[in-house]
mmCIF file of C-alpha atoms and ligand atoms in Angstrom:
data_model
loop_
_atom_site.group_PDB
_atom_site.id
_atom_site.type_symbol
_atom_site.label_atom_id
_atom_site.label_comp_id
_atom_site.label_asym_id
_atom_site.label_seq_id
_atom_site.Cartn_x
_atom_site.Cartn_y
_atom_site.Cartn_z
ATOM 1 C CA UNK A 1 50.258 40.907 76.340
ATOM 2 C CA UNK A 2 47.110 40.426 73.888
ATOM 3 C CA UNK A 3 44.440 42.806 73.869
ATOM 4 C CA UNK A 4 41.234 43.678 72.593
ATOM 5 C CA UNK A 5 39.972 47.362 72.228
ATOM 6 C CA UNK A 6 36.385 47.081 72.472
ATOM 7 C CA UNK A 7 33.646 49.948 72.126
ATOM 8 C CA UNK A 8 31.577 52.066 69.642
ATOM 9 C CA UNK A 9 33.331 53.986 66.357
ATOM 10 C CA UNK A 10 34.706 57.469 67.641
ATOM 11 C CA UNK A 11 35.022 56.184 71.406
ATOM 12 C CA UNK A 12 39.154 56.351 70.965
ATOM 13 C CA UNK A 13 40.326 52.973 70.743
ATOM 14 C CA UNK A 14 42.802 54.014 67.684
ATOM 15 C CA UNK A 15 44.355 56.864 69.673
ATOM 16 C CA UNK A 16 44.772 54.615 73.262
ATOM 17 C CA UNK A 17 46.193 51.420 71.144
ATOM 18 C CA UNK A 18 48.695 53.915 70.036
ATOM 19 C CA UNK A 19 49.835 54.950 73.076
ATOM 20 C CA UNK A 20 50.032 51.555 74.659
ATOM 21 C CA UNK A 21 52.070 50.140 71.652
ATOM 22 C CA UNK A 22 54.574 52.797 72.242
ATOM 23 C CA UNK A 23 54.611 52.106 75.911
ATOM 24 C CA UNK A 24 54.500 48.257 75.669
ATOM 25 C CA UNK A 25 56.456 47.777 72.419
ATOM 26 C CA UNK A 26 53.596 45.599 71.115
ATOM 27 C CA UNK A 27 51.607 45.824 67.920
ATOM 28 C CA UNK A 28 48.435 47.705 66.650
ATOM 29 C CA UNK A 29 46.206 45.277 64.568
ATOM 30 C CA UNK A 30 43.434 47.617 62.798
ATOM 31 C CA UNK A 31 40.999 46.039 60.589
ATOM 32 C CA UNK A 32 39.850 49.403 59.837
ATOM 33 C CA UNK A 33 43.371 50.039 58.890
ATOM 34 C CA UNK A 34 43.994 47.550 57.181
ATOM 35 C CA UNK A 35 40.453 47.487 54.873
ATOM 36 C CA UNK A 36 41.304 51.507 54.179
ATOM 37 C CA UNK A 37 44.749 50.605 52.972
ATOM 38 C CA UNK A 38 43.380 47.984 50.731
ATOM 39 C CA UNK A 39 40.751 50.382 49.464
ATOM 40 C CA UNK A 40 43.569 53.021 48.727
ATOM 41 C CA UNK A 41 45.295 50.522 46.292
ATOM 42 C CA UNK A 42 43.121 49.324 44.694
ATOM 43 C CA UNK A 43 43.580 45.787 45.950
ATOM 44 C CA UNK A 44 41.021 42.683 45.241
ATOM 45 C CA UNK A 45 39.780 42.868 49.245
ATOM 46 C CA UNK A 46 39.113 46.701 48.887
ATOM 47 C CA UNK A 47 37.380 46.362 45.754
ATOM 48 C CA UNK A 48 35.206 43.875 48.034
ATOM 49 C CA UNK A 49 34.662 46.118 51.017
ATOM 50 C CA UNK A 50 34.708 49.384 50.029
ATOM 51 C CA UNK A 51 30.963 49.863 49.109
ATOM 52 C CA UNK A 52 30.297 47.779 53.024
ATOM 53 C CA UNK A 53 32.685 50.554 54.511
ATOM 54 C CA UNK A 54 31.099 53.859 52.790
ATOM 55 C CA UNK A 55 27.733 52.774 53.842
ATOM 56 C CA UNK A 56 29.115 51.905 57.793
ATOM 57 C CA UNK A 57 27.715 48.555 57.356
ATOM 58 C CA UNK A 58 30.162 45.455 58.936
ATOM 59 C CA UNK A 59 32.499 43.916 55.698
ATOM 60 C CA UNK A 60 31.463 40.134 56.060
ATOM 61 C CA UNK A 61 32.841 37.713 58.249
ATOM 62 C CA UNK A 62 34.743 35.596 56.119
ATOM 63 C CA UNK A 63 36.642 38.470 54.912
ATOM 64 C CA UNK A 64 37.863 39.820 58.263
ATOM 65 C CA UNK A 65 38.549 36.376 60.002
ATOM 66 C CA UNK A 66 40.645 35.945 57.142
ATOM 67 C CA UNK A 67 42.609 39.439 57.517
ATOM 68 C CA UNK A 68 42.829 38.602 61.248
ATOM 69 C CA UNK A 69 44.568 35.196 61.250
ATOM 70 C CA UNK A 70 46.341 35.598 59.029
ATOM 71 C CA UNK A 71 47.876 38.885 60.486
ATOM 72 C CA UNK A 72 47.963 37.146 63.714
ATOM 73 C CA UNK A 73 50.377 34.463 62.514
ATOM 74 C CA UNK A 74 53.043 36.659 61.346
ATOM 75 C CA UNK A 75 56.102 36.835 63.523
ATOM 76 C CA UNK A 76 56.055 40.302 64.792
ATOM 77 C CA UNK A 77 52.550 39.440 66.588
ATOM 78 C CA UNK A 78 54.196 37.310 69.232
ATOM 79 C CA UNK A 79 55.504 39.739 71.429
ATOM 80 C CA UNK A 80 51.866 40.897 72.018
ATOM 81 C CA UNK A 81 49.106 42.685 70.259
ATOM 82 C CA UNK A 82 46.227 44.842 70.209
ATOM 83 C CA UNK A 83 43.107 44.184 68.124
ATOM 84 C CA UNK A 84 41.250 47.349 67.603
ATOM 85 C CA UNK A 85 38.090 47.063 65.215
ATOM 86 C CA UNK A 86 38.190 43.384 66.291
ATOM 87 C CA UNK A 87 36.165 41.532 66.613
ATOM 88 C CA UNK A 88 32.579 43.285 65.990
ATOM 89 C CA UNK A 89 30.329 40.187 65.611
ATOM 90 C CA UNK A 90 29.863 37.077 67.779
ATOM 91 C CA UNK A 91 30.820 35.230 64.509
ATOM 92 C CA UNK A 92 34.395 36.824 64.327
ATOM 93 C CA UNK A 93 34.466 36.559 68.333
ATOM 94 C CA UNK A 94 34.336 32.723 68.007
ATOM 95 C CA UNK A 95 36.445 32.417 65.103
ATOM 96 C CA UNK A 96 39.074 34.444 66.985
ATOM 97 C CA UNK A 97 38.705 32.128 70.486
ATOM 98 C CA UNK A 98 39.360 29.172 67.457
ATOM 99 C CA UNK A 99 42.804 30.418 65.501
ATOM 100 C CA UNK A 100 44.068 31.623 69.477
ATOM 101 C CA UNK A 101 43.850 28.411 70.508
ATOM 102 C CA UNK A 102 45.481 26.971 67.754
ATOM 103 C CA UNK A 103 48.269 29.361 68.426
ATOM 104 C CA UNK A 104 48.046 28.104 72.202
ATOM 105 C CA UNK A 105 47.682 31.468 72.745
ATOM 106 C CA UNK A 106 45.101 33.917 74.169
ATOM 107 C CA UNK A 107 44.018 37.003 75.187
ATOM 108 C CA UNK A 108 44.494 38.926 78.920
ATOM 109 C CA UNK A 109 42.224 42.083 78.567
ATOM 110 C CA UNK A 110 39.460 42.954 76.620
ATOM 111 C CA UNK A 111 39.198 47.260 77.451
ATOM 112 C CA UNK A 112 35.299 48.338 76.699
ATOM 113 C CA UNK A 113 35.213 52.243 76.461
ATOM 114 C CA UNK A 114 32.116 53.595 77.045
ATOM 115 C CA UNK A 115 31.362 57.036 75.654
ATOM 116 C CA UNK A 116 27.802 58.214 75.226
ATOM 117 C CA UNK A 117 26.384 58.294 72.080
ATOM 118 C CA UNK A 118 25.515 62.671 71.802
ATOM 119 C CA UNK A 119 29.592 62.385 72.534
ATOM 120 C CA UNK A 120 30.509 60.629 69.965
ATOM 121 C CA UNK A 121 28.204 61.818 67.043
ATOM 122 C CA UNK A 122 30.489 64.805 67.899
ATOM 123 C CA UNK A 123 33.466 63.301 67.807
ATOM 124 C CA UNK A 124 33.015 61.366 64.613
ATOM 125 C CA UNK A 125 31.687 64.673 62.721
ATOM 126 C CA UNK A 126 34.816 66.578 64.186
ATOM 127 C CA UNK A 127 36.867 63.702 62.369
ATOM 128 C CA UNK A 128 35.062 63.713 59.359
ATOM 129 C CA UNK A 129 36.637 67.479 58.633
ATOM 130 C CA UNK A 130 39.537 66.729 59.870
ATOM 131 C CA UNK A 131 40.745 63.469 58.049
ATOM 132 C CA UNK A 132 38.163 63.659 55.265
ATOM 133 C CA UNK A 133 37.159 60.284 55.713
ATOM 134 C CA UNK A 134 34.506 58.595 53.362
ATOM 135 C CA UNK A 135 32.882 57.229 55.651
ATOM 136 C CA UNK A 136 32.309 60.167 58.616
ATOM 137 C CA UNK A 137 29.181 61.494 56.904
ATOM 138 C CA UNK A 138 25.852 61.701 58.914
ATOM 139 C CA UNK A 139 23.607 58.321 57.184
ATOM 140 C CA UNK A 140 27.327 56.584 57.419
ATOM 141 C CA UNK A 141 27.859 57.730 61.361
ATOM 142 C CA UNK A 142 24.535 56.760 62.118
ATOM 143 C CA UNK A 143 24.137 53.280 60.670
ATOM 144 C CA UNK A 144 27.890 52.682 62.078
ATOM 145 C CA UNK A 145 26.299 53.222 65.507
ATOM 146 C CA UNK A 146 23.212 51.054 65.110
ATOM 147 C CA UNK A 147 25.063 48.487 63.783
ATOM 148 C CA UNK A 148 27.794 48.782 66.432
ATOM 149 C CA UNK A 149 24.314 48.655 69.235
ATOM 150 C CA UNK A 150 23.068 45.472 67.085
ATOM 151 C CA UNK A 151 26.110 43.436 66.308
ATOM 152 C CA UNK A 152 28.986 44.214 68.499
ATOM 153 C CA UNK A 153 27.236 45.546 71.827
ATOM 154 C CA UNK A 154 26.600 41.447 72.518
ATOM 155 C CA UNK A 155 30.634 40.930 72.897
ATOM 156 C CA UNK A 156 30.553 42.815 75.846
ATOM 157 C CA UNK A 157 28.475 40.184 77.701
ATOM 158 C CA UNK A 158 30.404 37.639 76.203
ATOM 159 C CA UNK A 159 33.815 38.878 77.489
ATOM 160 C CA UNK A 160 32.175 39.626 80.509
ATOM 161 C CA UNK A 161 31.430 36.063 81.014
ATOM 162 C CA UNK A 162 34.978 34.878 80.602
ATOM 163 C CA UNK A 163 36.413 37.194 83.176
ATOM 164 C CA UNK A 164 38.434 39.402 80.996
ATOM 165 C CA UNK A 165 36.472 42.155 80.407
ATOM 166 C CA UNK A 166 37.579 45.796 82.112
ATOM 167 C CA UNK A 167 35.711 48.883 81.371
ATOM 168 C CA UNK A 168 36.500 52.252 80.867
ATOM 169 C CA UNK A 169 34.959 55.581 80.593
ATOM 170 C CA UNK A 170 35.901 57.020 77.565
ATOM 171 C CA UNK A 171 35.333 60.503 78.015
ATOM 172 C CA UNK A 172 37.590 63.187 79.188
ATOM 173 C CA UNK A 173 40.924 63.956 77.912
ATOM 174 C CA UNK A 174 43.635 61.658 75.794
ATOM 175 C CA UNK A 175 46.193 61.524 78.659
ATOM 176 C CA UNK A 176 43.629 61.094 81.365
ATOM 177 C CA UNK A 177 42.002 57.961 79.553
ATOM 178 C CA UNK A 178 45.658 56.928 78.678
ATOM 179 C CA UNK A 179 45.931 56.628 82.296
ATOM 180 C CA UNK A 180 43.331 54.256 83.469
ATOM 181 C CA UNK A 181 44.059 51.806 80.593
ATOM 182 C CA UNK A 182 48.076 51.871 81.640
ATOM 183 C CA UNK A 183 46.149 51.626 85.266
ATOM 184 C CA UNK A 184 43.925 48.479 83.785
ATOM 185 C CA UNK A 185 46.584 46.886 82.074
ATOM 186 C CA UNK A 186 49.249 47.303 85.651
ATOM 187 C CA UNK A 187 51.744 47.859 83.279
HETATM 188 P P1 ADP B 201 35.036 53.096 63.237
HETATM 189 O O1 ADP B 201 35.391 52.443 64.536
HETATM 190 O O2 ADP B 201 35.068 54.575 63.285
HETATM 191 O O3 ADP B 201 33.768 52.584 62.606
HETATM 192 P P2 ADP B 201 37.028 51.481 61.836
HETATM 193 O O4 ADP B 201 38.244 52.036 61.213
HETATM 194 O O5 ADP B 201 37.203 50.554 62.983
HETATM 195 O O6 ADP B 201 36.194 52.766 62.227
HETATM 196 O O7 ADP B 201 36.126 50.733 60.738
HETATM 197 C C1 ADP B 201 35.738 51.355 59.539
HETATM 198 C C2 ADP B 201 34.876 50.392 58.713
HETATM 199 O O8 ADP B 201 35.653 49.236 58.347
HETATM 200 C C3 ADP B 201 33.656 49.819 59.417
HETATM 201 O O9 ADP B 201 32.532 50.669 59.364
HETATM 202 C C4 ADP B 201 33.450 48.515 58.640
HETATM 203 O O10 ADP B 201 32.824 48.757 57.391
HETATM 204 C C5 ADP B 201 34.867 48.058 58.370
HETATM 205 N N1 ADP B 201 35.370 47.171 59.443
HETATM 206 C C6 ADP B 201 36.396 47.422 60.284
HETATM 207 N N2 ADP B 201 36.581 46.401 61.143
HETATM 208 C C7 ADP B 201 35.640 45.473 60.837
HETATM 209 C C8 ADP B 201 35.280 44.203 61.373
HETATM 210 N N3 ADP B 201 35.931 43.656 62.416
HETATM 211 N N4 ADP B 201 34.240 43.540 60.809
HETATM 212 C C9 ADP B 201 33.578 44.047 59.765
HETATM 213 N N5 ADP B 201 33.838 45.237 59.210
HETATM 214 C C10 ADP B 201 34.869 45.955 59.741
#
């Protein structure tokens, strides 16, 4: 199974993709993840995004559609995968629809959670003690959501549109969420 974790930073889609690997034995594809990692050593692409990522703008494109197929490809992504982070713009939407199809392969579920925003200004500053991350300050929280509003909001029409969009309400606890994606997903 190949899904997409769809909704605004703080709204859970790390902590649900991480239940639903364990449960489905499929993999987590983060390109948050994977752009902190590269940060953290230093590499060429986190030399590139890291200044993108503090602020909470988007890293370009190019750069991401790059990460993702090439990700995708790898062997252990053919049992199934969830994209999390991914994609954000139209742009990478497209681009995604393109290297699935030269897979011959596709995805089954896009999940939207929907938290409000007052909820997850909360969330995202509780995170920002916890994990220390550079990028949970207030400007960086703030322009993450407006961008998220700008650029990514739009996918949800798109998905809708293709008949594989299911949405969930994000709030309440980890467990109870857990349940209506396993309830979503019918497995
Ligand atoms: P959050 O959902 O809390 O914003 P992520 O870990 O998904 O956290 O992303 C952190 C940052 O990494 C983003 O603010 C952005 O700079 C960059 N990033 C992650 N995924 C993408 C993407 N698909 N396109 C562009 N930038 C991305």
């Amino acid at each position: 199974m190949n899904l997409i974790f769809l909704g605004p930073p703080g709204a859970g889609k790390g902590t649900q993709a991480k239940i639903v690997v364990e449960r489905l034995g499929i993999i987590q594809v983060s390109t948050g993840d994977i752009l902190r990692a590269a940060v953290k050593n230093g590499t060429e692409l986190g030399l590139k995004a890291k200044a993108y990522m503090d602020r909470g703008d988007l890293v370009p494109d190019e750069v991401v559609i790059g990460i993702i197929e090439d990700r995708i490809k790898e062997p252990d992504c053919s049992a199934g995968f969830i994209l999390d982070g991914f994609p954000r713009t139209m742009e990478q939407a497209k681009a995604l629809d393109d290297i699935l199809s030269k897979l011959g392969t596709k995805i089954d579920h896009v999940i939207n959670f929907e938290v409000n925003e007052e909820e997850l200004v909360s969330r995202l500053m509780a995170r920002a003690e916890a994990e220390g991350r550079s990028d949970d300050n207030p400007e960086s929280v703030r322009n993450r959501l407006r961008v998220f509003q700008e650029k990514t909001q739009p996918l949800v029409d798109y998905y809708k549109g293709t008949g594989i969009l299911r949405n969930i309400y994000g709030l309440g606890d980890i467990q109870e969420v857990a349940g209506k994606v396993q309830a979503v997903l019918g497995a």
